[in-house]
Coordinates of C-alpha atoms in Angstrom, one line a residue:
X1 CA -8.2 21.0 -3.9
X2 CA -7.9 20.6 -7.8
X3 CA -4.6 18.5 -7.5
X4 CA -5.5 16.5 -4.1
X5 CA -9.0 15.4 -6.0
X6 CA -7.0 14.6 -9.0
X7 CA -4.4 12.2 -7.5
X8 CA -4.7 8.8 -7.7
X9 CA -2.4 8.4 -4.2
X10 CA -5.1 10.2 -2.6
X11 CA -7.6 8.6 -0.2
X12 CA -9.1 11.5 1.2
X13 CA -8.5 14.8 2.1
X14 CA -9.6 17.6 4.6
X15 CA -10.0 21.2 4.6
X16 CA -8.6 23.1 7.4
X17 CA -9.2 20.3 9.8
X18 CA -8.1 21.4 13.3
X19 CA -6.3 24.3 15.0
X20 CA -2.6 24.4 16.3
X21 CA -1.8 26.9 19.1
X22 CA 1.5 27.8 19.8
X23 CA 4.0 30.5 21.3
X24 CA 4.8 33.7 19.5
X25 CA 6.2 37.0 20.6
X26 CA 4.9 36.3 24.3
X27 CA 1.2 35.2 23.3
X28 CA -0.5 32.3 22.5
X29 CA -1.4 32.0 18.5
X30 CA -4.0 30.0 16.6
X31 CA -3.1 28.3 13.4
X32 CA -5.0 26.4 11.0
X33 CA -3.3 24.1 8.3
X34 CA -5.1 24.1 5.0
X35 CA -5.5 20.5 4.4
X36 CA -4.7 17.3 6.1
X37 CA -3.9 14.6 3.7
X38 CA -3.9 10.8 3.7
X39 CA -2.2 8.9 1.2
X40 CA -3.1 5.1 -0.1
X41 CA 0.3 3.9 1.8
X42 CA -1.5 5.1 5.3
X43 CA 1.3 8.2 4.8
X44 CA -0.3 11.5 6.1
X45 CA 0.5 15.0 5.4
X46 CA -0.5 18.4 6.5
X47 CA -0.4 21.0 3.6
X48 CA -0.1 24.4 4.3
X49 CA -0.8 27.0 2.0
X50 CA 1.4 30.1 2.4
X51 CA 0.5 33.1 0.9
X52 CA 2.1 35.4 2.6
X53 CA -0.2 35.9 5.5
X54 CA 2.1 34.8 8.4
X55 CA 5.9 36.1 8.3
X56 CA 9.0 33.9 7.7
X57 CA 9.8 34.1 11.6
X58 CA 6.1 33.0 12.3
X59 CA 6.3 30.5 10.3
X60 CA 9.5 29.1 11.5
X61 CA 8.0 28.6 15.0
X62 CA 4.8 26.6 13.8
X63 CA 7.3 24.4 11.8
X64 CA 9.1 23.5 14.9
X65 CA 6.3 23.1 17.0
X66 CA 5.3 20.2 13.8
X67 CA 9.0 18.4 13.6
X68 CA 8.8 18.5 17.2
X69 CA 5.6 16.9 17.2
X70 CA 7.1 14.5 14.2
X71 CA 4.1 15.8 12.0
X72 CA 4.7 15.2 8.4
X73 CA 4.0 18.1 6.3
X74 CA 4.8 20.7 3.5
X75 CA 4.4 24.2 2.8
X76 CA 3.8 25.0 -0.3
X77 CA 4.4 28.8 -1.6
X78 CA 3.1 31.2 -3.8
X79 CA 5.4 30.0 -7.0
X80 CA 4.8 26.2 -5.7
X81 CA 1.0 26.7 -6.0
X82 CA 0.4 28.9 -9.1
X83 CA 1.3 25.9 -12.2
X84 CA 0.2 24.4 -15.3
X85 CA -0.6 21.7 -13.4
X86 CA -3.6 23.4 -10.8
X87 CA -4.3 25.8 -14.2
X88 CA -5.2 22.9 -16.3
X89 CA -7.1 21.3 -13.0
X90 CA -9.2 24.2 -12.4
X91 CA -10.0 24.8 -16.2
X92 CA -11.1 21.1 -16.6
X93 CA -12.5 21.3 -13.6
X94 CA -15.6 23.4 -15.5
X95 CA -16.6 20.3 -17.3
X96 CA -17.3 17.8 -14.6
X97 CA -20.7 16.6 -14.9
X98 CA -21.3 17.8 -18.4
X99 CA -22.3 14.5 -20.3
X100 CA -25.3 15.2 -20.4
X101 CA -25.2 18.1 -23.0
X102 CA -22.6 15.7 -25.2
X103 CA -23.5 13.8 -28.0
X104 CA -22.0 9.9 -28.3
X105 CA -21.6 10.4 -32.1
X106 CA -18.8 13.3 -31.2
X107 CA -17.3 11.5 -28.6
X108 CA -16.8 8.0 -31.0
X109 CA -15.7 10.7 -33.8
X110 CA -13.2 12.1 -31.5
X111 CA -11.8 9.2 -30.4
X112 CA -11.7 7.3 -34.1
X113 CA -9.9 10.3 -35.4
X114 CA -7.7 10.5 -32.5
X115 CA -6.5 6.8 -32.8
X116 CA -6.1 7.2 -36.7
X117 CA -3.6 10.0 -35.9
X118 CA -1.9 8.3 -32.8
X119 CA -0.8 11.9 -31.4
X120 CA -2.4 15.2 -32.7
X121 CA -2.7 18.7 -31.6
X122 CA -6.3 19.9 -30.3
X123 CA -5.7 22.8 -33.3
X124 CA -5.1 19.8 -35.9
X125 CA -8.4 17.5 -34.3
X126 CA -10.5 20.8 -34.3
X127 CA -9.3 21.3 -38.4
X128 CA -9.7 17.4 -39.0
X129 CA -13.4 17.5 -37.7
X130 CA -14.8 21.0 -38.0
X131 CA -15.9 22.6 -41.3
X132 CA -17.8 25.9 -39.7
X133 CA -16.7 27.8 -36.6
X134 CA -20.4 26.7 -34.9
X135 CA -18.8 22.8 -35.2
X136 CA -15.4 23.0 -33.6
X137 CA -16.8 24.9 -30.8
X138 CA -18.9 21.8 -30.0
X139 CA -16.1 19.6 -30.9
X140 CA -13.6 21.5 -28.7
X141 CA -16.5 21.1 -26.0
X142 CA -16.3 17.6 -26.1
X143 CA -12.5 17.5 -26.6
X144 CA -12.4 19.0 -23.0
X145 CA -14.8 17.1 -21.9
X146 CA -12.6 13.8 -22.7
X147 CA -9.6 15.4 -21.1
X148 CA -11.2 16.4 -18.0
X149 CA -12.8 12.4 -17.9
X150 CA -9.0 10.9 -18.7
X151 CA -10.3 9.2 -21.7
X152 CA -7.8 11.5 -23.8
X153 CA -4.1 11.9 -22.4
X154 CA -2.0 14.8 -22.5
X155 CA 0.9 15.8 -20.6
X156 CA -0.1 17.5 -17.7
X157 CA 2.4 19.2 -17.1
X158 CA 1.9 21.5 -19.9
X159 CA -0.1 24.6 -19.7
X160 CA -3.6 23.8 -22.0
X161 CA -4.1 25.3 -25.3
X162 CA -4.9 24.5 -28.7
X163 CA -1.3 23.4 -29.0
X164 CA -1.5 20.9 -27.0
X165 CA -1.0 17.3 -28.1
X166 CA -3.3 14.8 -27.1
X167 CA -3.8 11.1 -27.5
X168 CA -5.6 7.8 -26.4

């Protein structure tokens, strides 16, 4: 859900929005996509989520029963799922709505300092702008905070860290 709230191509999204029955091993099953996707360009996906709880044979049935059906869709496995990307999603994620407890000062400090320097590590902004442990806490708080709101860039593709380079 991190990734499909964060794309831009995104119109909207839904969570496991209806069940598929099909035939396996002589019975009638019951499967559930994860999400059903619909994209800007009126292009919509179904996005399964396999972790392993349905076996490759299984699997291989319900994708049929979807091509056969011409339903768009992609499953996405374990290794597929687990990236930088959704880690840096999720842990930004924690400062949505947070403005509140920011001060406008830091955030024009941040931003001044980060333009000076064109690109800078968060390690170099935290050096350049904190004198006592107590202050680059709050300004690594607000650092985040600009990340999360896409006011500072970074490549997103990168795990975060204090290495990472930002800019605006």
């Amino acid at each position: 859900m991190h990734i499909l709230e964060n794309d831009n191509s995104i119109v909207s999204y839904c969570e496991q929005p209806f069940k598929i029955n099909y035939f396996y091993k002589k019975s009638i099953r019951e499967f559930i996509p994860d999400f059903y996707v619909k994209y800007e360009n009126d292009r919509e996906k179904l996005i399964i989520l396999n972790k392993h709880l349905i076996d490759d044979q299984e699997l291989q049935e319900i994708e049929k029963l979807l091509q056969t059906n011409k339903i768009n869709y992609q499953i996405l496995r374990e290794h597929e799922i687990n990236t930088n990307l959704l880690y840096n999603y999720m842990f930004l994620s924690t400062y949505h709505n947070k403005g509140k407890f920011i001060n406008d000062v830091d955030i024009h400090m941040i931003c001044e300092t980060v333009n000076k320097f064109k690109r800078l590590t968060i390690k170099q902004l935290l050096e350049e702008l904190g004198k006592t442990f107590e202050r680059k806490a709050e300004i690594l708080y607000v650092t985040w905070y600009l990340v999360y709101g896409k006011l500072l860039n970074f490549n997103r593709e990168e795990k975060l860290s204090l290495n990472t380079i930002i800019w605006s």
